[in-house]
Coordinates of C-alpha atoms and ligand atoms in Angstrom, one line a residue:
M29 CA 151.0 54.1 85.8
N30 CA 152.4 56.7 89.1
N31 CA 155.0 58.6 87.1
D32 CA 152.9 61.3 86.3
V33 CA 150.7 61.5 88.6
M34 CA 149.0 64.5 90.9
I35 CA 146.6 65.2 92.7
M36 CA 143.5 68.3 92.3
V37 CA 142.2 69.4 94.9
R38 CA 138.6 71.0 94.7
Y39 CA 138.0 73.8 96.9
G40 CA 135.1 73.5 99.2
E41 CA 132.0 76.0 100.5
L42 CA 133.4 78.5 98.1
S43 CA 130.4 80.7 97.5
T44 CA 132.8 84.4 98.3
K45 CA 134.8 85.4 96.4
G46 CA 137.3 88.7 95.7
K47 CA 139.4 88.8 98.8
N48 CA 137.9 86.2 101.0
K49 CA 138.0 83.6 98.0
K50 CA 142.0 84.4 98.2
D51 CA 142.4 84.5 102.3
F52 CA 140.3 81.1 101.8
I53 CA 142.4 79.8 99.3
D54 CA 145.9 80.9 100.9
C55 CA 144.6 79.7 104.7
L56 CA 143.8 75.9 103.4
A57 CA 146.9 75.8 100.9
R58 CA 148.5 76.7 104.5
N59 CA 146.8 73.9 106.7
I60 CA 146.7 71.7 103.4
K61 CA 151.7 72.4 103.1
R62 CA 151.4 72.3 107.2
M63 CA 149.4 68.9 107.4
L64 CA 151.6 67.1 104.5
I65 CA 154.9 68.5 106.2
K66 CA 156.7 65.0 106.6
Y67 CA 156.1 64.8 102.6
D68 CA 158.7 67.0 101.8
S69 CA 159.4 66.1 98.0
L70 CA 156.0 67.1 97.5
T71 CA 155.1 70.7 95.4
Y72 CA 152.6 72.3 94.9
E73 CA 150.5 75.1 92.5
V74 CA 148.1 77.2 93.5
K75 CA 145.1 78.4 91.4
R76 CA 142.1 80.2 91.6
D77 CA 139.9 77.1 90.7
H78 CA 141.9 74.2 92.2
I79 CA 145.6 73.3 93.9
Y80 CA 147.8 71.1 92.6
I81 CA 150.1 69.1 94.1
H82 CA 152.7 67.3 92.3
L83 CA 153.6 63.7 94.1
N84 CA 157.1 63.6 92.6
D85 CA 158.2 60.4 94.6
E86 CA 156.2 60.8 98.0
N87 CA 153.2 58.0 98.2
L88 CA 150.2 58.0 96.6
N89 CA 148.0 56.6 99.2
E90 CA 149.7 57.9 102.4
V91 CA 149.3 62.2 100.9
S92 CA 145.6 60.8 100.1
S93 CA 144.6 60.2 103.3
V94 CA 146.4 62.8 105.2
L95 CA 144.2 65.2 102.2
Q96 CA 141.1 63.0 103.2
N97 CA 140.5 64.9 106.8
V98 CA 141.9 68.8 105.7
S99 CA 138.6 71.2 106.4
G100 CA 138.1 73.1 103.6
L101 CA 138.2 70.9 100.9
S102 CA 135.4 69.8 98.7
S103 CA 137.1 66.5 97.2
F104 CA 140.5 65.3 95.1
S105 CA 141.2 63.4 92.0
Y106 CA 144.2 61.6 91.1
V107 CA 145.5 63.4 87.7
Y108 CA 147.3 61.1 85.5
R109 CA 149.3 63.8 82.9
I110 CA 149.6 62.0 79.7
D111 CA 150.2 62.9 75.7
N112 CA 147.8 64.2 73.4
N113 CA 147.2 61.5 71.4
L114 CA 144.1 59.6 70.9
E115 CA 145.8 56.2 71.2
K116 CA 147.4 56.4 74.2
M117 CA 144.1 58.2 75.8
K118 CA 142.3 55.5 74.7
E119 CA 144.7 52.7 76.3
F120 CA 144.7 54.9 79.5
A121 CA 141.5 55.7 80.2
L122 CA 141.2 51.3 80.1
N123 CA 143.4 51.2 82.4
L124 CA 142.0 53.0 84.9
L125 CA 138.6 51.3 84.5
L126 CA 140.2 48.1 84.3
K127 CA 141.9 49.4 87.9
E128 CA 138.5 49.7 90.0
N129 CA 136.8 46.9 88.9
K130 CA 133.2 48.7 88.7
K131 CA 131.0 48.2 86.2
T132 CA 130.0 51.3 84.3
F133 CA 131.1 53.6 82.4
K134 CA 130.6 57.1 81.1
I135 CA 134.0 59.5 79.1
R136 CA 133.8 63.5 79.5
A137 CA 136.6 65.0 77.1
K138 CA 136.8 69.1 77.3
R139 CA 139.4 70.4 74.2
V140 CA 140.6 73.4 75.8
D141 CA 143.2 73.0 72.8
K142 CA 141.2 73.9 70.4
T143 CA 143.6 72.3 67.4
F144 CA 143.5 68.8 68.6
P145 CA 141.5 67.7 65.2
M146 CA 138.5 66.2 66.9
V147 CA 135.6 68.2 69.0
S148 CA 134.8 66.5 72.9
D149 CA 131.8 64.2 71.3
E150 CA 134.2 62.5 69.2
I151 CA 136.6 61.5 71.6
N152 CA 133.8 60.4 74.0
R153 CA 132.4 58.1 71.3
H154 CA 136.3 57.1 70.7
I155 CA 137.5 56.2 73.9
A156 CA 134.3 54.5 74.9
G157 CA 134.2 52.5 71.5
Y158 CA 137.5 51.0 72.5
I159 CA 136.5 50.3 76.2
L160 CA 133.9 48.4 74.9
S161 CA 134.7 46.5 72.5
H162 CA 137.5 45.3 74.9
S163 CA 136.1 45.4 78.5
D164 CA 132.7 44.2 79.9
Y165 CA 132.3 48.3 81.2
K166 CA 129.0 49.5 80.3
V167 CA 128.0 52.5 79.2
D168 CA 125.8 54.9 81.5
V169 CA 125.6 58.1 81.1
H170 CA 123.1 59.5 83.7
N171 CA 124.7 57.5 87.2
P172 CA 128.4 55.7 85.6
D173 CA 130.0 54.2 88.0
V174 CA 133.4 55.3 87.0
L175 CA 133.1 59.0 85.5
V176 CA 136.6 59.4 83.3
S177 CA 137.4 62.9 82.4
L178 CA 139.8 64.0 80.2
T179 CA 141.1 68.1 79.4
I180 CA 143.0 67.8 76.3
R181 CA 145.5 71.5 77.3
E182 CA 148.0 72.3 74.5
D183 CA 150.6 70.1 76.2
F184 CA 149.4 67.6 77.3
T185 CA 145.9 65.6 78.3
Y186 CA 144.9 65.6 81.6
I187 CA 143.0 62.4 82.6
Y188 CA 141.2 61.6 85.8
T189 CA 138.4 59.3 87.4
N190 CA 135.9 59.5 90.5
D191 CA 136.6 62.4 93.0
I192 CA 137.6 60.8 97.0
Q193 CA 135.7 63.0 98.8
G194 CA 137.1 65.5 101.6
L195 CA 135.6 67.2 104.4
G196 CA 134.4 70.2 103.1
G197 CA 133.6 73.1 105.3
Y198 CA 135.8 75.8 105.8
P199 CA 139.8 75.7 106.2
L200 CA 141.3 75.9 109.5
G201 CA 142.1 79.2 110.9
M202 CA 139.2 81.2 109.0
Q203 CA 136.4 81.9 111.8
G204 CA 138.5 82.6 114.9
K205 CA 138.9 80.9 118.0
A206 CA 136.3 78.8 120.2
M207 CA 137.2 77.6 123.9
M208 CA 136.3 74.2 123.8
M209 CA 135.1 73.0 126.9
L210 CA 136.5 69.5 127.3
S211 CA 136.0 66.6 129.9
G212 CA 137.3 62.9 129.2
G213 CA 133.9 61.3 128.0
I214 CA 132.6 60.1 124.7
D215 CA 131.0 64.2 124.1
S216 CA 133.1 67.0 123.7
P217 CA 136.1 65.3 122.0
V218 CA 133.6 64.7 119.0
A219 CA 132.3 68.9 119.6
C220 CA 135.8 69.8 118.9
Y221 CA 136.5 68.0 116.0
K222 CA 133.0 69.5 114.5
M223 CA 134.7 72.3 115.6
L224 CA 137.9 71.8 113.8
R225 CA 136.8 70.8 110.4
R226 CA 134.1 73.8 109.8
G227 CA 137.4 75.8 110.3
I228 CA 137.6 77.0 114.3
Q229 CA 140.2 77.1 115.5
I230 CA 140.4 75.3 119.1
E231 CA 141.7 76.3 122.7
C232 CA 140.1 73.2 125.4
I233 CA 139.2 74.2 128.9
H234 CA 139.1 71.2 131.2
F235 CA 138.1 71.7 134.8
A236 CA 139.8 69.2 137.1
A237 CA 139.1 68.4 141.4
P238 CA 141.6 66.4 142.5
P239 CA 142.2 64.6 144.9
Y240 CA 138.7 63.6 143.8
T241 CA 139.8 63.2 140.1
S242 CA 142.9 61.7 139.6
E243 CA 146.0 62.3 137.1
A244 CA 145.0 60.0 134.6
V245 CA 142.3 61.9 133.7
I246 CA 144.6 64.3 132.4
T247 CA 146.5 61.9 130.7
K248 CA 143.4 60.8 129.1
I249 CA 142.7 64.4 128.0
K250 CA 145.7 65.1 126.9
D251 CA 145.7 62.1 125.0
I252 CA 142.3 63.0 123.4
L253 CA 144.0 66.1 122.8
K254 CA 147.4 64.7 120.7
V255 CA 144.9 62.8 118.0
L256 CA 142.9 66.1 118.1
S257 CA 146.1 68.2 117.3
F258 CA 146.7 66.2 113.6
Y259 CA 143.5 68.7 112.8
Q260 CA 145.2 72.1 114.4
G261 CA 148.6 71.3 114.6
K262 CA 149.2 73.0 118.1
I263 CA 146.4 72.8 120.4
I264 CA 146.1 74.9 124.0
L265 CA 144.4 73.4 127.1
H266 CA 143.9 75.1 130.2
I267 CA 143.3 73.1 133.5
I268 CA 141.3 74.6 136.7
P269 CA 142.0 73.7 139.5
F270 CA 138.0 73.2 140.1
T271 CA 138.3 70.7 143.5
K272 CA 137.6 74.1 146.2
L273 CA 134.5 75.5 144.0
Q274 CA 132.4 72.4 143.9
E275 CA 133.0 71.6 147.6
E276 CA 131.1 74.8 147.9
I277 CA 129.0 74.3 145.4
Y278 CA 128.1 71.2 147.0
R279 CA 127.4 72.0 150.6
Y280 CA 125.5 75.1 149.6
A281 CA 123.5 74.0 146.7
G282 CA 122.4 70.7 147.9
P283 CA 121.9 66.9 145.9
S284 CA 119.1 68.2 143.3
Y285 CA 120.6 71.0 142.4
A286 CA 124.8 70.9 142.7
I287 CA 125.3 69.9 139.0
T288 CA 123.0 73.1 137.7
I289 CA 125.3 75.2 139.9
M290 CA 128.3 73.5 139.2
R291 CA 127.9 74.3 135.2
R292 CA 126.8 77.7 135.5
M293 CA 130.0 77.8 137.2
M294 CA 132.2 76.4 134.5
Y295 CA 130.1 78.4 131.9
R296 CA 131.1 81.4 133.8
I297 CA 135.1 80.4 134.4
S298 CA 134.9 79.2 130.5
E299 CA 133.7 83.0 129.3
R300 CA 136.2 84.4 131.3
L301 CA 139.2 82.1 130.2
A302 CA 138.2 83.2 126.5
N303 CA 138.0 86.7 126.9
K304 CA 140.9 86.3 128.0
R305 CA 142.2 84.5 125.1
K306 CA 140.6 85.9 122.7
C307 CA 138.4 83.2 121.6
L308 CA 134.0 84.6 120.3
V309 CA 132.3 82.0 121.5
I310 CA 132.3 78.5 123.8
G311 CA 132.0 74.7 122.6
N312 CA 130.9 71.6 124.5
G313 CA 129.6 68.3 124.5
E314 CA 126.1 69.0 125.2
S315 CA 123.4 67.4 123.4
I316 CA 119.6 67.9 124.0
G317 CA 117.8 65.9 126.5
Q318 CA 121.2 63.5 127.8
V319 CA 120.8 64.3 131.2
A320 CA 119.2 66.3 133.8
S321 CA 122.2 68.9 133.2
Q322 CA 120.9 69.2 128.8
T323 CA 117.0 69.5 129.2
M324 CA 116.4 73.0 127.6
V325 CA 115.5 73.9 130.6
S326 CA 118.2 73.6 132.3
I327 CA 120.0 74.4 129.1
N328 CA 118.4 77.6 129.0
R329 CA 119.2 78.4 133.0
I330 CA 122.8 77.5 132.9
E331 CA 123.3 79.1 130.1
S332 CA 122.1 82.7 131.0
V333 CA 125.6 82.9 132.9
C334 CA 126.9 83.7 129.8
S335 CA 127.1 86.5 127.0
L336 CA 129.0 85.2 124.8
P337 CA 127.7 82.3 122.3
V338 CA 127.6 79.0 122.7
I339 CA 128.3 76.5 120.5
R340 CA 127.1 72.8 120.8
P341 CA 127.8 71.2 117.8
L342 CA 126.0 68.0 119.4
S343 CA 123.6 69.8 120.3
V344 CA 120.2 67.2 117.8
L345 CA 122.6 64.7 117.4
D346 CA 122.0 61.0 119.2
K347 CA 124.7 59.0 121.5
V348 CA 124.8 56.2 118.6
E349 CA 125.7 58.9 116.1
I350 CA 128.0 60.8 117.9
I351 CA 129.7 57.0 118.8
D352 CA 129.9 56.5 115.4
I353 CA 132.3 59.3 115.0
A354 CA 134.3 58.6 117.9
K355 CA 135.3 55.8 116.5
K356 CA 136.0 57.6 113.3
I357 CA 138.5 59.9 114.6
H358 CA 139.9 58.0 117.2
T359 CA 138.8 59.1 120.5
Y360 CA 136.6 57.2 121.5
D361 CA 138.6 53.7 122.4
I362 CA 140.4 56.4 124.9
S363 CA 137.2 57.9 126.2
I364 CA 135.9 55.0 127.1
R365 CA 138.8 54.3 129.6
P366 CA 137.2 54.1 133.1
Y367 CA 137.7 57.5 134.6
E368 CA 136.2 59.7 137.6
D369 CA 134.5 63.1 136.2
C370 CA 134.0 66.1 138.3
C371 CA 130.9 65.5 137.6
T372 CA 130.2 62.6 138.8
I373 CA 132.1 62.3 142.4
F374 CA 130.0 64.0 144.1
E375 CA 127.0 61.7 143.3
P376 CA 124.1 64.1 142.9
R377 CA 121.2 62.7 143.6
N378 CA 117.1 63.3 142.1
V379 CA 119.0 65.8 139.8
T380 CA 116.5 68.7 139.6
T381 CA 115.7 68.5 135.2
A382 CA 113.9 71.4 135.8
P383 CA 115.6 74.4 137.9
H384 CA 114.3 77.4 139.0
M385 CA 115.5 80.8 138.1
D386 CA 114.1 82.0 142.3
K387 CA 116.1 79.1 143.6
I388 CA 119.4 79.3 141.3
E389 CA 119.5 82.6 142.8
Q390 CA 119.4 82.3 146.5
I391 CA 121.6 79.2 146.2
E392 CA 124.3 81.7 144.6
S393 CA 124.1 84.5 146.9
A394 CA 125.0 82.7 150.2
F395 CA 128.1 82.4 149.5
D396 CA 131.2 84.2 148.0
Y397 CA 131.8 82.0 144.0
E398 CA 133.0 85.3 142.3
T399 CA 136.1 85.0 144.5
L400 CA 136.2 81.4 144.0
V401 CA 135.3 81.7 140.5
N402 CA 138.4 84.1 140.3
E403 CA 141.0 82.1 142.0
C404 CA 139.9 78.5 139.4
V405 CA 140.9 81.3 136.7
E406 CA 144.4 82.8 138.0
N407 CA 145.7 79.4 138.9
K408 CA 145.3 77.1 136.0
E409 CA 147.6 75.1 134.2
T410 CA 148.1 76.0 131.0
I411 CA 150.1 73.6 128.5
V412 CA 150.1 73.2 124.8
I413 CA 149.6 69.9 123.1
S414 CA 151.0 68.3 120.0
E415 CA 150.8 65.2 118.3
E416 CA 154.7 64.0 119.3
E417 CA 154.3 65.8 122.7
D418 CA 153.0 67.7 125.5
S419 CA 154.6 71.5 127.1
S420 CA 153.9 74.5 130.0
F421 CA 153.1 77.1 128.7
F422 CA 153.4 79.9 130.2
Ligands
ATP513 P1 131.1 63.9 127.2 O1 130.4 65.1 127.1 O2 132.6 65.2 127.2 O3 130.6 62.6 127.3 P2 129.9 63.6 130.0 O4 128.4 63.3 129.4 O5 131.2 63.1 130.7 O6 130.9 63.6 128.9 P3 128.3 65.9 130.1 O7 127.6 65.4 131.5 O8 128.2 66.0 129.1 O9 129.9 65.3 129.9 O10 128.8 67.4 130.1 C1 128.4 67.8 128.9 C2 130.0 68.7 128.5 O11 130.3 69.6 129.7 C3 131.2 68.1 127.8 O12 130.5 67.4 126.8 C4 131.6 68.6 128.0 O13 131.9 69.8 126.8 C5 131.5 69.9 129.9 N1 132.4 68.7 130.2 C6 131.7 68.9 131.5 N2 132.6 67.9 132.1 C7 133.8 68.4 132.4 C8 135.1 68.9 133.1 N3 135.2 68.3 133.7 N4 135.9 69.8 132.4 C9 135.5 70.0 131.0 N5 134.2 70.4 130.2 C10 133.4 69.4 130.8
MG514 MG1 127.8 63.9 127.8

């Protein structure tokens, strides 16, 4: 049955027309080919309405599981090519349904070749009648378990059943780049994934505070990025030496304001790097109300240091929803490895959930953070992570 099978890919949120539509399709086709690069017998036909992938000798299930992770792809179907012969159509439709092992069906034939001697309705009735008498399937025209579609063209008939869902959204690279703040926790990898599936390319920034944080955290971050690089190919990671600035923050801010000031510094550094690296937005894994620094008041006071937009894909998700996604994308097990985050090492007590602007300004005017912020940016270490390996960048 696999001999003449191909995959028909439908586009995601393709509401645009003209040049934008062409860019969307080109970008999606490029990403599909990149993600399927190791299946080198595949051949592609890129059309206005669909992309057809000819399997040749490649494994259908493996190719299918990669396609389910391509952003910008709304759904796809396995399409079988058979002769324009009613007997063949009946038999093939029956076989497809028996393989699905469901209860109800509907036949939807479309006659592109108007010389075919029956109209669509007649074809539908003939095939449905055959299936009813050769199986336990029942017809359900409104909500069938399996919809069998047939398109009769001049040369062949193309037959396929239900769609397999893709990720939707936009192809990666359509929307420009984001600088993502990546800790070793559960949330930020999920935030990165959400951006990627929306077609946003990412670079990551991580604040490391050795010796308070260990090299194991960096290994963890790299492992997370290896998982995420499946969606993007290579991901650039900037590691910021944060220790000196953090010690100063703690000295001047005291326990209840340390986190607020620290996060303002993180945003300042992220923004500088975002501008340098031509990122249009900053992103992170904050979720409203999750911790003291993520109350609405805190977010308001912290984000005010930035002029770039800050995107928080998880802002309104519950922790359980975030964990479900982390498990689905295989970052959860890496994220829960024990580690010390630079947010937790100084054990801030009585962390304020509603920081006052006056107090923030008073703390920040007491020390020369600008120099330290510049040092952080200048002394960053940049590496490139890909699925197989990581390597130094600059
Ligand atoms: P995560 O949110 O990733 O599970 P977390 O809960 O330990 O980690 P929070 O304290 O909730 O982190 O911080 C909120 C967000 O700030 C994180 O999602 C991440 O985007 C960013 N962030 C926190 N710590 C760091 C860090 N050391 N380096 C880079 N970004 C960080
Ligand atoms: Mg968090």
